Short mmCIF file of C-alpha atoms in Angstrom, two decimals:
data_model
loop_
_atom_site.label_atom_id
_atom_site.label_comp_id
_atom_site.label_asym_id
_atom_site.label_seq_id
_atom_site.Cartn_x
_atom_site.Cartn_y
_atom_site.Cartn_z
CA MET X 287 -27.80 51.95 67.89
CA GLN X 288 -28.54 49.50 70.69
CA TYR X 289 -25.69 47.93 72.65
CA SER X 290 -26.27 44.41 71.32
CA GLU X 291 -26.30 45.72 67.73
CA LEU X 292 -23.07 47.61 68.28
CA ILE X 293 -21.29 44.54 69.67
CA ALA X 294 -22.65 42.30 66.89
CA GLY X 295 -21.42 44.77 64.26
CA LEU X 296 -17.79 44.90 65.41
CA GLN X 297 -15.25 44.05 62.71
CA ARG X 298 -13.05 41.36 64.21
CA GLY X 299 -9.67 40.55 62.72
CA GLN X 300 -6.69 38.40 63.55
CA ALA X 301 -5.00 38.34 66.98
CA GLY X 302 -8.05 39.89 68.63
CA ARG X 303 -7.92 43.14 66.62
CA ILE X 304 -11.25 44.98 66.48
CA GLU X 305 -12.31 47.90 64.29
CA ALA X 306 -15.33 49.95 65.30
CA SER X 307 -17.10 53.17 64.47
CA ILE X 308 -18.68 54.85 67.49
CA PRO X 309 -22.18 56.20 66.75
CA ASP X 310 -23.28 59.60 68.06
CA ASP X 311 -25.82 58.06 70.44
CA TRP X 312 -22.96 56.55 72.48
CA MET X 313 -21.07 59.83 72.88
CA GLN X 314 -20.53 61.73 76.12
CA GLY X 315 -19.78 65.24 74.95
CA ARG X 316 -16.76 65.01 72.65
CA THR X 317 -15.74 61.51 73.75
CA THR X 318 -17.24 58.03 73.78
CA TYR X 319 -19.01 57.00 76.99
CA GLY X 320 -16.28 55.50 79.20
CA GLY X 321 -18.14 52.30 79.98
CA LEU X 322 -18.40 51.51 76.27
CA THR X 323 -14.71 52.28 75.75
CA ALA X 324 -13.79 49.79 78.48
CA ALA X 325 -16.27 47.19 77.21
CA LEU X 326 -14.88 47.33 73.66
CA CYS X 327 -11.37 46.85 75.01
CA LEU X 328 -12.54 43.84 77.03
CA GLU X 329 -14.17 42.37 73.92
CA ALA X 330 -10.73 42.41 72.26
CA ALA X 331 -8.99 40.90 75.29
CA LEU X 332 -11.49 38.04 75.43
CA GLU X 333 -10.44 37.02 71.93
CA LEU X 334 -7.00 36.13 73.34
CA VAL X 335 -8.16 34.57 76.63
CA PRO X 336 -11.49 32.85 75.96
CA ASP X 337 -10.97 30.09 78.54
CA MET X 338 -10.64 32.12 81.78
CA PRO X 339 -12.97 34.66 83.39
CA VAL X 340 -11.85 38.26 83.76
CA ARG X 341 -11.07 39.25 87.36
CA ALA X 342 -9.98 42.90 87.10
CA ALA X 343 -9.84 45.82 84.68
CA GLN X 344 -7.54 48.83 84.86
CA VAL X 345 -8.50 51.55 82.41
CA ALA X 346 -6.74 54.82 81.57
CA PHE X 347 -8.83 57.26 79.56
CA VAL X 348 -5.96 58.96 77.75
CA GLY X 349 -7.89 61.20 75.34
CA PRO X 350 -11.24 61.74 73.60
CA VAL X 351 -12.53 58.64 71.81
CA GLY X 352 -14.80 59.02 68.80
CA GLY X 353 -15.45 58.01 65.22
CA LYS X 354 -13.42 55.14 63.80
CA VAL X 355 -11.15 53.33 66.26
CA VAL X 356 -8.87 50.30 66.22
CA ILE X 357 -8.56 48.11 69.33
CA SER X 358 -5.50 45.87 69.64
CA PRO X 359 -4.87 43.39 72.48
CA ALA X 360 -1.56 41.78 73.44
CA ILE X 361 -0.84 39.13 76.05
CA LEU X 362 1.68 40.39 78.60
CA ARG X 363 1.96 37.07 80.40
CA ARG X 364 0.03 33.83 80.49
CA GLY X 365 0.36 31.08 83.08
CA LYS X 366 -1.61 27.94 83.90
CA SER X 367 -4.31 29.76 85.85
CA SER X 368 -3.88 33.46 85.08
CA ALA X 369 -3.24 35.86 82.22
CA PHE X 370 -2.59 39.57 81.79
CA VAL X 371 -3.66 41.35 78.59
CA ASN X 372 -2.84 44.89 77.49
CA VAL X 373 -5.33 46.57 75.15
CA ASP X 374 -4.82 49.85 73.30
CA LEU X 375 -7.67 51.74 71.68
CA VAL X 376 -6.27 53.94 68.93
CA SER X 377 -7.78 56.71 66.81
CA GLU X 378 -6.18 58.96 64.20
CA GLU X 379 -4.63 60.99 67.03
CA GLY X 380 -2.95 58.02 68.70
CA VAL X 381 -3.67 55.96 71.82
CA MET X 382 -6.87 57.23 73.40
CA ALA X 383 -7.39 54.46 75.98
CA ARG X 384 -5.12 51.83 77.49
CA CYS X 385 -6.35 48.88 79.55
CA ILE X 386 -4.85 45.98 81.42
CA PHE X 387 -7.17 43.05 82.06
CA THR X 388 -6.40 40.31 84.58
CA PHE X 389 -7.86 36.86 83.98
CA GLY X 390 -7.91 34.05 86.52
CA ALA X 391 -9.26 30.50 86.47
CA ARG X 392 -11.38 29.19 89.31
CA ARG X 393 -9.60 27.17 91.98
CA PRO X 394 -10.84 25.25 95.06
CA SER X 395 -10.81 27.39 98.21
CA GLN X 396 -11.89 27.03 101.83
CA ILE X 397 -12.70 30.76 102.00
CA ASN X 398 -16.02 32.08 100.72
CA LYS X 399 -16.85 35.34 102.48
CA SER X 400 -18.05 38.80 101.47
CA SER X 401 -18.60 41.94 103.55
CA ILE X 402 -20.10 43.91 100.65
CA THR X 403 -23.72 44.09 101.77
CA PRO X 404 -26.25 46.06 99.71
CA PRO X 405 -28.16 49.00 101.18
CA GLU X 406 -31.71 48.38 102.30
CA ILE X 407 -33.90 49.95 99.64
CA ASP X 408 -37.04 49.15 97.67
CA GLY X 409 -37.17 47.80 94.13
CA PRO X 410 -36.48 50.06 91.14
CA GLU X 411 -40.15 50.70 90.41
CA ALA X 412 -40.38 52.68 93.69
CA TYR X 413 -37.98 55.42 92.56
CA PRO X 414 -37.99 58.23 90.01
CA SER X 415 -35.80 58.49 86.94
CA PHE X 416 -32.33 59.79 87.81
CA PHE X 417 -32.33 62.14 84.83
CA GLY X 418 -36.02 63.04 84.92
CA SER X 419 -37.16 64.94 81.85
CA GLY X 420 -34.06 67.13 81.80
CA ARG X 421 -31.06 67.12 79.52
CA ARG X 422 -28.65 64.21 79.59
CA PRO X 423 -25.59 63.06 77.61
CA ASN X 424 -26.37 61.19 74.39
CA PHE X 425 -25.20 57.82 75.75
CA ALA X 426 -27.50 58.07 78.79
CA HIS X 427 -30.55 57.44 76.60
CA ASN X 428 -29.33 53.82 76.35
CA PHE X 429 -29.88 53.21 80.08
CA ASN X 430 -32.70 53.25 82.59
CA VAL X 431 -31.39 54.79 85.83
CA ARG X 432 -33.42 55.22 89.06
CA LEU X 433 -32.26 57.34 92.01
CA ALA X 434 -32.76 55.36 95.23
CA LYS X 435 -30.62 57.42 97.66
CA GLY X 436 -28.68 60.65 97.48
CA GLN X 437 -29.10 63.82 95.47
CA PRO X 438 -29.15 64.40 91.69
CA PRO X 439 -26.31 66.22 89.90
CA VAL X 440 -25.78 69.95 90.55
CA SER X 441 -27.96 70.01 93.67
CA GLY X 442 -25.39 71.42 96.13
CA ALA X 443 -25.46 68.29 98.29
CA GLU X 444 -23.15 68.17 101.32
CA LYS X 445 -21.59 64.94 100.11
CA GLY X 446 -21.36 62.94 96.92
CA ASP X 447 -23.04 59.68 97.87
CA ILE X 448 -25.62 58.11 95.55
CA THR X 449 -27.35 54.73 95.24
CA LEU X 450 -28.96 53.86 91.92
CA TRP X 451 -30.78 51.11 90.10
CA LEU X 452 -29.35 50.57 86.59
CA ARG X 453 -30.29 48.58 83.53
CA HIS X 454 -29.76 48.59 79.77
CA ARG X 455 -32.79 49.69 77.77
CA ASP X 456 -31.67 47.12 75.20
CA GLU X 457 -33.68 43.98 75.88
CA GLY X 458 -31.25 42.01 73.72
CA ALA X 459 -28.19 42.74 75.86
CA LEU X 460 -26.66 39.47 77.07
CA TYR X 461 -25.45 39.74 80.65
CA ASN X 462 -21.79 38.88 80.87
CA ALA X 463 -18.60 40.62 82.02
CA THR X 464 -18.46 42.90 78.97
CA THR X 465 -22.06 44.02 79.35
CA LEU X 466 -21.61 44.63 83.08
CA LEU X 467 -18.57 46.80 82.39
CA SER X 468 -20.54 48.76 79.80
CA LEU X 469 -23.27 49.44 82.38
CA ALA X 470 -21.32 50.09 85.58
CA ASP X 471 -20.02 53.51 84.51
CA ALA X 472 -23.44 54.83 83.38
CA PRO X 473 -24.11 57.17 86.36
CA PRO X 474 -22.35 60.54 86.38
CA PRO X 475 -19.63 60.85 89.06
CA ALA X 476 -21.00 61.20 92.59
CA ALA X 477 -19.08 64.47 93.01
CA MET X 478 -21.56 66.10 90.63
CA SER X 479 -24.19 66.01 93.40
CA MET X 480 -22.09 68.55 95.34
CA MET X 481 -21.79 70.99 92.44
CA VAL X 482 -23.87 74.17 92.63
CA GLU X 483 -23.67 74.95 88.92
CA PRO X 484 -22.99 72.83 85.83
CA GLY X 485 -19.37 72.26 84.86
CA PRO X 486 -17.22 69.76 82.95
CA ILE X 487 -16.24 66.53 84.63
CA SER X 488 -14.18 63.67 83.20
CA SER X 489 -13.03 60.20 84.27
CA MET X 490 -9.25 59.78 84.08
CA THR X 491 -8.78 56.24 85.37
CA TRP X 492 -11.10 53.39 86.33
CA MET X 493 -10.31 50.21 88.20
CA ALA X 494 -12.98 47.50 88.39
CA GLU X 495 -12.79 44.09 90.07
CA PHE X 496 -15.20 41.32 89.11
CA LEU X 497 -16.25 39.37 92.20
CA THR X 498 -17.78 36.49 90.26
CA ASP X 499 -17.89 35.13 86.73
CA GLU X 500 -21.62 34.38 87.08
CA ILE X 501 -23.30 37.60 85.91
CA THR X 502 -27.01 37.12 86.58
CA THR X 503 -29.85 39.35 87.75
CA THR X 504 -33.62 39.81 87.60
CA GLU X 505 -35.26 41.80 84.77
CA GLY X 506 -31.91 43.34 83.87
CA TRP X 507 -31.60 45.49 87.01
CA PHE X 508 -28.39 46.09 88.97
CA LEU X 509 -27.85 48.18 92.11
CA VAL X 510 -24.83 50.48 92.39
CA HIS X 511 -23.45 52.71 95.13
CA HIS X 512 -21.04 55.52 94.21
CA GLU X 513 -19.26 57.65 96.81
CA ALA X 514 -16.92 60.57 96.26
CA GLN X 515 -14.56 59.85 99.16
CA ALA X 516 -12.13 62.72 98.64
CA THR X 517 -12.65 65.74 96.39
CA ARG X 518 -10.14 68.60 96.26
CA ASP X 519 -7.75 70.47 93.94
CA GLY X 520 -10.00 69.70 90.96
CA TYR X 521 -10.00 65.92 91.39
CA SER X 522 -12.34 63.39 92.97
CA SER X 523 -11.51 59.89 94.20
CA GLN X 524 -14.62 57.74 93.93
CA ALA X 525 -15.48 54.26 95.22
CA MET X 526 -18.07 51.99 93.59
CA ARG X 527 -19.90 48.83 94.65
CA LEU X 528 -22.36 46.91 92.49
CA TRP X 529 -24.84 44.10 93.19
CA ASN X 530 -27.42 42.23 91.18
CA ALA X 531 -31.13 42.54 91.92
CA ASP X 532 -30.89 39.72 94.50
CA GLY X 533 -28.20 41.55 96.50
CA GLU X 534 -25.30 39.40 95.36
CA PRO X 535 -22.05 41.41 95.00
CA LEU X 536 -20.69 41.47 91.45
CA MET X 537 -18.16 44.29 91.25
CA ILE X 538 -16.19 46.89 93.20
CA GLY X 539 -14.16 49.70 91.74
CA ARG X 540 -12.43 53.06 91.98
CA GLN X 541 -12.18 56.08 89.72
CA THR X 542 -10.03 59.17 89.48
CA ILE X 543 -12.14 62.02 88.14
CA ALA X 544 -11.18 65.50 86.97
CA VAL X 545 -13.64 68.13 88.20
CA PHE X 546 -13.67 71.48 86.39
CA ALA X 547 -15.88 73.34 88.86
#
């Protein structure tokens, strides 16, 4: 099922409640792909705050998400120019994901600066597929990923530092905050490049900040840089930066990742 079809097929109820059934082609092992989990939660939050852009997402992946789920948002606080929304994604086993989304209206400002410059690389057509012809998680078939810098997973690299071009294979995907969140988590954690043999790896938390409410790009491509900044004791702390195809910064983020290797 393509991303746009999945979003269009959501059963929307009162007070932002959403019911969904996750298809197998969006699974990552025994759980739903984390980017889709976060995107579904944001879809519910937007029902309660349709008049302000989302500025930040804090996601806790509590347990495996799969099958039929219910997503329920609740406003924690709403002011004139900001709002905070809690969203729980629940399965038969209880809360499997919990998110807090921060919304903020635009305001006039004398400051308009950014130090998040993209790396100097060629366009996506110059680079090979990140996954090649090898095995990949089910959800990964929904994305086109090109490796621009760094090493692929399980290559024994000295450091986990990768730069990738990303895009949805779904030509019908509308580019907005929800779609960007669904895409940004598509690459496997950068720490996997340092692994010398395959092993389980799982995102525990994810923080993402939207740097603009104007989500645009060229031909659907986005550029992302992931870096495993500290990896020890079975955990990796990862930083993420994301730009559109024109080099405009759209998102930064952090993840806490459990590494079973």
